[in-house]
XYZ file of C-alpha atoms in Angstrom:
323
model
C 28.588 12.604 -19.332
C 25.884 10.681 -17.188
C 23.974 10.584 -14.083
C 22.782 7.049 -13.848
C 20.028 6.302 -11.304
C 20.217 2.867 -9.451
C 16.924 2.320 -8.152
C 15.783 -0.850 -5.677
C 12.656 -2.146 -3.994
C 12.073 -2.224 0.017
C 10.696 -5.519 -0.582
C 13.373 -7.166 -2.173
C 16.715 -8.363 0.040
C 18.416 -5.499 -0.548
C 22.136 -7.143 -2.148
C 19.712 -9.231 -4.609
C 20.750 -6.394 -7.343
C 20.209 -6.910 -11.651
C 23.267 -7.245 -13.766
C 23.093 -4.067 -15.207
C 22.333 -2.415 -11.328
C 26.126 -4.138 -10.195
C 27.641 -2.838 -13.385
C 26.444 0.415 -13.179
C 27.534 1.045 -9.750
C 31.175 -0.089 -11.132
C 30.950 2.481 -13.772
C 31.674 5.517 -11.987
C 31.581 7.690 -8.376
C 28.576 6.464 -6.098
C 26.717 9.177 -4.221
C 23.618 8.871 -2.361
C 21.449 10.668 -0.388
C 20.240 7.919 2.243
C 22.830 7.076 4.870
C 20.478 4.391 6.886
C 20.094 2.450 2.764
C 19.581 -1.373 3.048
C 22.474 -1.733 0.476
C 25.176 -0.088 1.621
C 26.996 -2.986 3.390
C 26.713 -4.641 -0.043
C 28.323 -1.872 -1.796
C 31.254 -2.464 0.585
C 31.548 -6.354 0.971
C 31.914 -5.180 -2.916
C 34.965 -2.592 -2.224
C 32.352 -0.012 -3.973
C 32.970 3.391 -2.142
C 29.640 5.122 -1.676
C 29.840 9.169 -0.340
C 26.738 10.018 1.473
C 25.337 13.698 0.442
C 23.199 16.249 0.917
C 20.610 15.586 -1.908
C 21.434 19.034 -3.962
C 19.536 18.649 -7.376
C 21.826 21.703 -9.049
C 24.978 20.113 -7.663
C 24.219 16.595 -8.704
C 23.411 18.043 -12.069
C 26.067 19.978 -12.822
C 28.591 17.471 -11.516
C 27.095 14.883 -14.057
C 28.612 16.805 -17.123
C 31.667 16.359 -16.454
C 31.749 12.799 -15.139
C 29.598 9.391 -14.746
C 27.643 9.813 -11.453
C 25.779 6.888 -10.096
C 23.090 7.779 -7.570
C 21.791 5.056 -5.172
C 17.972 6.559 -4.900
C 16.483 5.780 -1.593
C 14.029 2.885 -1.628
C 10.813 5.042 -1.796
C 12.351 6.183 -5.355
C 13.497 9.604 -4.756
C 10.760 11.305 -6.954
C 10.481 14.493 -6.246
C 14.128 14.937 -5.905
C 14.794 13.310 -9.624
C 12.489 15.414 -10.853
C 13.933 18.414 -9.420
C 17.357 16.875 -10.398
C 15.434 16.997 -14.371
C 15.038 20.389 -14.034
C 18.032 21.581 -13.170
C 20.037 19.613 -15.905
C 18.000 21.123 -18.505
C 18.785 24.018 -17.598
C 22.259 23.333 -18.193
C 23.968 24.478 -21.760
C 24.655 20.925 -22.038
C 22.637 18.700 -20.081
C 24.069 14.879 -18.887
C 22.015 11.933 -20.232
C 20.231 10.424 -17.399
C 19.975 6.744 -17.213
C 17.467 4.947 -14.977
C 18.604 1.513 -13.880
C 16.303 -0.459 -11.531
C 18.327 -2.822 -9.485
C 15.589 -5.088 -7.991
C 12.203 -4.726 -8.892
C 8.607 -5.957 -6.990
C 7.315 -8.899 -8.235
C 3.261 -9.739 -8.415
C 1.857 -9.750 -4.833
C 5.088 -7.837 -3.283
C 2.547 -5.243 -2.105
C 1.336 -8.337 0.634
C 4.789 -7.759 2.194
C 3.755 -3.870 3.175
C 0.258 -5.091 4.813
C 2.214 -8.065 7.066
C 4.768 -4.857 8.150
C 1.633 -2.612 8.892
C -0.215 -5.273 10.846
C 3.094 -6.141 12.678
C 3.297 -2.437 13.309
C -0.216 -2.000 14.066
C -0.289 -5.155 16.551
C 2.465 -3.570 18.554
C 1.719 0.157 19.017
C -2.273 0.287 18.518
C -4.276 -0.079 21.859
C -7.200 -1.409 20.165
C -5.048 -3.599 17.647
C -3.266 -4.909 20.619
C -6.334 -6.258 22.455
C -7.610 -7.784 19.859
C -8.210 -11.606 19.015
C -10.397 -14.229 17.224
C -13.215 -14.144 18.902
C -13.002 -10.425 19.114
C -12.202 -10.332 15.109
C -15.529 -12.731 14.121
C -17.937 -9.780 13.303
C -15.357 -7.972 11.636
C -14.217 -11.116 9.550
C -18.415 -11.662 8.774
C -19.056 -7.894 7.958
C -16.432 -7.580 5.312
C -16.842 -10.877 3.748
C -20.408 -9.491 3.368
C -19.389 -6.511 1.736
C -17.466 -8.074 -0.696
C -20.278 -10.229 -1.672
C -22.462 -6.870 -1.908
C -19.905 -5.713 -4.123
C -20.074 -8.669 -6.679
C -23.979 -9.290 -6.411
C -24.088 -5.230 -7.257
C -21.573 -5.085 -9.674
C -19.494 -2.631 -8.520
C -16.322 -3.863 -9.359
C -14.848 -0.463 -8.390
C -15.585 -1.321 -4.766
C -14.928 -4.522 -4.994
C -10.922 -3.803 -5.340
C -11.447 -1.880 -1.533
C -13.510 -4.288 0.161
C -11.018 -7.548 -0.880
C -8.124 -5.712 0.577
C -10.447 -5.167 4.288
C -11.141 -8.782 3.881
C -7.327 -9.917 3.141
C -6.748 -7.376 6.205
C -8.773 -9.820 8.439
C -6.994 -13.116 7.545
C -3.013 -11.037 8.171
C -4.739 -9.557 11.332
C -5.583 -13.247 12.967
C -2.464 -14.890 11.360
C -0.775 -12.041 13.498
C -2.417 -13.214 16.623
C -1.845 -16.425 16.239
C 1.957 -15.863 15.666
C 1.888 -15.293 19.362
C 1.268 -18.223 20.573
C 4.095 -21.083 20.766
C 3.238 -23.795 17.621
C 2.500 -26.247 20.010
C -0.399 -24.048 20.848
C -1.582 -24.016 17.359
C 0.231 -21.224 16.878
C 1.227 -19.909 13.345
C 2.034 -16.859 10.772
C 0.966 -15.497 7.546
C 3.750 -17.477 5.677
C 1.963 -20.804 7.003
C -0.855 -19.709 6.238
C 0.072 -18.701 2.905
C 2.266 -21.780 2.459
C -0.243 -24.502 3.565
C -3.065 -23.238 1.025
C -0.514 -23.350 -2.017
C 0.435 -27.187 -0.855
C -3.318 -27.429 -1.281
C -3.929 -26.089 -4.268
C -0.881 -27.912 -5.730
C -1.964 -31.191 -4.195
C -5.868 -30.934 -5.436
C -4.749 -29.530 -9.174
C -2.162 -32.726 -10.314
C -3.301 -32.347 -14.108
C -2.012 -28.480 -13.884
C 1.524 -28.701 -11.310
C 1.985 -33.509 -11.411
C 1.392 -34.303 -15.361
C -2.248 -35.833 -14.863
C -4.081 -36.312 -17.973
C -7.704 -34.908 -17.687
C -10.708 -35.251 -20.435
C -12.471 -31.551 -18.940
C -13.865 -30.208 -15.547
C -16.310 -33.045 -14.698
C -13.098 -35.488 -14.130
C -11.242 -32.239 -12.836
C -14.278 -32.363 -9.945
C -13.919 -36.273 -9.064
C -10.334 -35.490 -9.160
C -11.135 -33.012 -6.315
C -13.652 -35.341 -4.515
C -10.896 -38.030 -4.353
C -7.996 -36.020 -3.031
C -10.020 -34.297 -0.177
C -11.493 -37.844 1.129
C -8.209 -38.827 0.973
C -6.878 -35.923 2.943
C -10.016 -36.020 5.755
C -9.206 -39.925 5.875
C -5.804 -38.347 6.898
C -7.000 -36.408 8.950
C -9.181 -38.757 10.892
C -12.469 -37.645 9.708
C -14.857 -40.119 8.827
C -17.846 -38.504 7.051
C -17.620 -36.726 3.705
C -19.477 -34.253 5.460
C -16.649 -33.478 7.898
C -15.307 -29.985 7.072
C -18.878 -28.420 6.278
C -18.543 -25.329 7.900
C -22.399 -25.395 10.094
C -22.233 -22.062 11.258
C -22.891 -20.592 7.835
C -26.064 -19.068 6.241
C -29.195 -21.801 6.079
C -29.787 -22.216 2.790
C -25.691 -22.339 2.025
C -25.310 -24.495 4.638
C -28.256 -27.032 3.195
C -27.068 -26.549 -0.503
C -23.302 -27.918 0.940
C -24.386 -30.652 2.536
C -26.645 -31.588 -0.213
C -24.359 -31.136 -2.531
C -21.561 -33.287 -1.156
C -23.755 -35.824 -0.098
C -25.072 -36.377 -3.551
C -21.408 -36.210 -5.056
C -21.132 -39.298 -2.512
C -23.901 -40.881 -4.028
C -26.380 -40.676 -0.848
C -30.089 -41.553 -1.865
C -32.123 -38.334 -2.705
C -34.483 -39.971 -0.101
C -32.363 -38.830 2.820
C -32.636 -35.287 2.198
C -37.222 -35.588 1.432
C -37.140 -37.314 5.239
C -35.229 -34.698 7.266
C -36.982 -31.862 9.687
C -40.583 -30.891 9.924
C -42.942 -27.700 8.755
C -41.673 -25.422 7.329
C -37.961 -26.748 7.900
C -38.854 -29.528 5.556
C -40.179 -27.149 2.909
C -37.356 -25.094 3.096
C -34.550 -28.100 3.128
C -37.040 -29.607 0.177
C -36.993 -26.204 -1.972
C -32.925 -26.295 -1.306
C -33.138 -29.431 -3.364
C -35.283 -28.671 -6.292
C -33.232 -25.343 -6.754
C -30.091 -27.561 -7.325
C -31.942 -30.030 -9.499
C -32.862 -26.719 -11.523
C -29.300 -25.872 -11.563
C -29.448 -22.961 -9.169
C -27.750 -21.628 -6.090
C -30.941 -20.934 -3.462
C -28.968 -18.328 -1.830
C -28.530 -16.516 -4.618
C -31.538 -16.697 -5.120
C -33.218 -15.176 -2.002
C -30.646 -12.569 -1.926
C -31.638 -11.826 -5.307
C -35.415 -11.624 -4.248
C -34.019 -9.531 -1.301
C -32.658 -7.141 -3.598
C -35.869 -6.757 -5.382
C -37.975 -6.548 -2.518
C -35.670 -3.345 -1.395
C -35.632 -1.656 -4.592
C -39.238 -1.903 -4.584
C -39.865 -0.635 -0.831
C -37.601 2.163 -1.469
C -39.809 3.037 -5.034
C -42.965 2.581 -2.443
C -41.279 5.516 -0.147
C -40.288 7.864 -2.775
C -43.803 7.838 -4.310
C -44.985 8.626 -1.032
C -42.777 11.709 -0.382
C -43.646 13.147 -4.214
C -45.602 16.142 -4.574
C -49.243 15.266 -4.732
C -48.719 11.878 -3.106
């Protein structure tokens, strides 16, 4: 006969169940070895009668020969105990086929629903999570937004899969903060978080999600230009340079508001007139590495690099032998 193995996901609502899953557990007698499983009560609103064991790998083997047992694995998959289950029917003179059935599966980005339970976790039993809150978070928030830069200037794309998950750990960590305060407070959560950058993204892409017709990814750009001054008009905010972020790094900060400016079409002569010294130089070299087609930041932080790998090539010639 068979053992068929209903499998379901912690991160699906537990009655959501496949086709095949609700026919399966139809098929024949329902044991499993979880008696706190999500999907129980389904089972019987359903009139499906489900015995709760002790998981026993021989006994669930041997009783699969002569009948079709269905076996509700617990939601973290039951692995070790299906394998031992394996085992034992092949050591059986005739083993039972062994179907595996999942029931509900996870979906891309179903992982996101175990950080929000760990943060919710870690907010209410950590000391030091508990005292925590934005202004506390900043340096935290700027130190592994660094590192993920570091990652991508170095090219070590094995990191980089580490340090995005510390820096998507920073924006669940303040959305669980600011869950605590009443919305009228500004309070929100990760889902409105979550929710308000898709309406954006669906908003500011209309030839992908509203039918637009676009000739490439210059009219794509004006496309963007035109829904954001529509949304700061919205908003209330006058300039196009509303929304800069000013506490940034320098020469990103310059390169922004030069940028945006000049989408505006602001005279080039505003940006030769501003500061003094060597502010002017600076805000004036900003310029000519856009009109070069470069990204001054990068740039620096490229001649950073250089300059390190060089000091550090000065100090190990110094400690050689014979230096």
């Amino acid at each position: 006969m068979t053992l068929v193995v209903v499998t379901t996901s912690p991160r699906v609502a537990p009655g959501l169940l496949s086709g095949r899953a609700w026919a399966a557990l139809g098929s024949g007698r329902v044991l499993t070895g979880s008696a706190g499983h999500p999907l129980l009560p389904y089972l019987a609103e359903e009139d499906i009668p489900v015995e709760v064991v002790t998981p026993d790998p021989v006994a669930l083997a041997r009783e699969s020969v002569g009948e079709t047992i269905v076996w509700v694995a617990a939601q973290d998959g039951d692995e070790p105990f299906m394998r031992a289950v394996g085992r034992a029917a092949l050591d059986l003179p005739e083993p039972p086929v062994i179907e595996l059935i999942p029931g509900s599966y996870d979906l891309p980005g179903a992982r996101f629903l175990d950080l929000v339970t760990v943060m919710d976790r870690l907010r209410r039993t950590c000391p030091w999570d508990a005292e925590q809150t934005h202004e506390s978070l900043v340096p935290y928030l700027l130190e592994e937004s660094y590192e993920v830069l570091e990652t991508i200037e170095e090219g070590d794309h094995a990191s980089l899969r580490e340090e995005l998950g510390d820096l998507i750990f920073q924006v669940v960590f303040h959305s669980r903060v600011a869950q605590e305060r009443e919305e009228a407070d500004g309070g929100f959560d990760v889902d409105d978080v979550v929710q308000g950058v898709v309406d954006k993204l669906v908003r500011r892409h209309p030839h992908v999600f509203a039918g637009v017709e676009v000739s490439g990814a210059d009219e794509v750009n004006a496309n963007w230009d035109a829904i954001k001054a529509a949304e700061r008009a919205a908003k209330g905010r006058a300039s196009l340079l509303d929304g800069v972020p000013m506490g940034q790094p320098a020469l990103s900060l310059a390169h922004g508001l030069q940028s945006r400016a000049e989408r505006a079409g602001a005279p080039e002569s505003l940006s030769r007139a501003v500061g003094q010294g060597i502010g002017r130089e600076l805000f004036d070299l900003v310029r000519r590495a856009r009109a070069a087609g470069l990204d001054p930041e990068a740039e620096l932080r490229a001649a950073a690099r250089d300059y390190r790998d060089r000091v550090r090539a000065w100090e190990r010639s110094r400690e050689a032998p014979g230096s």
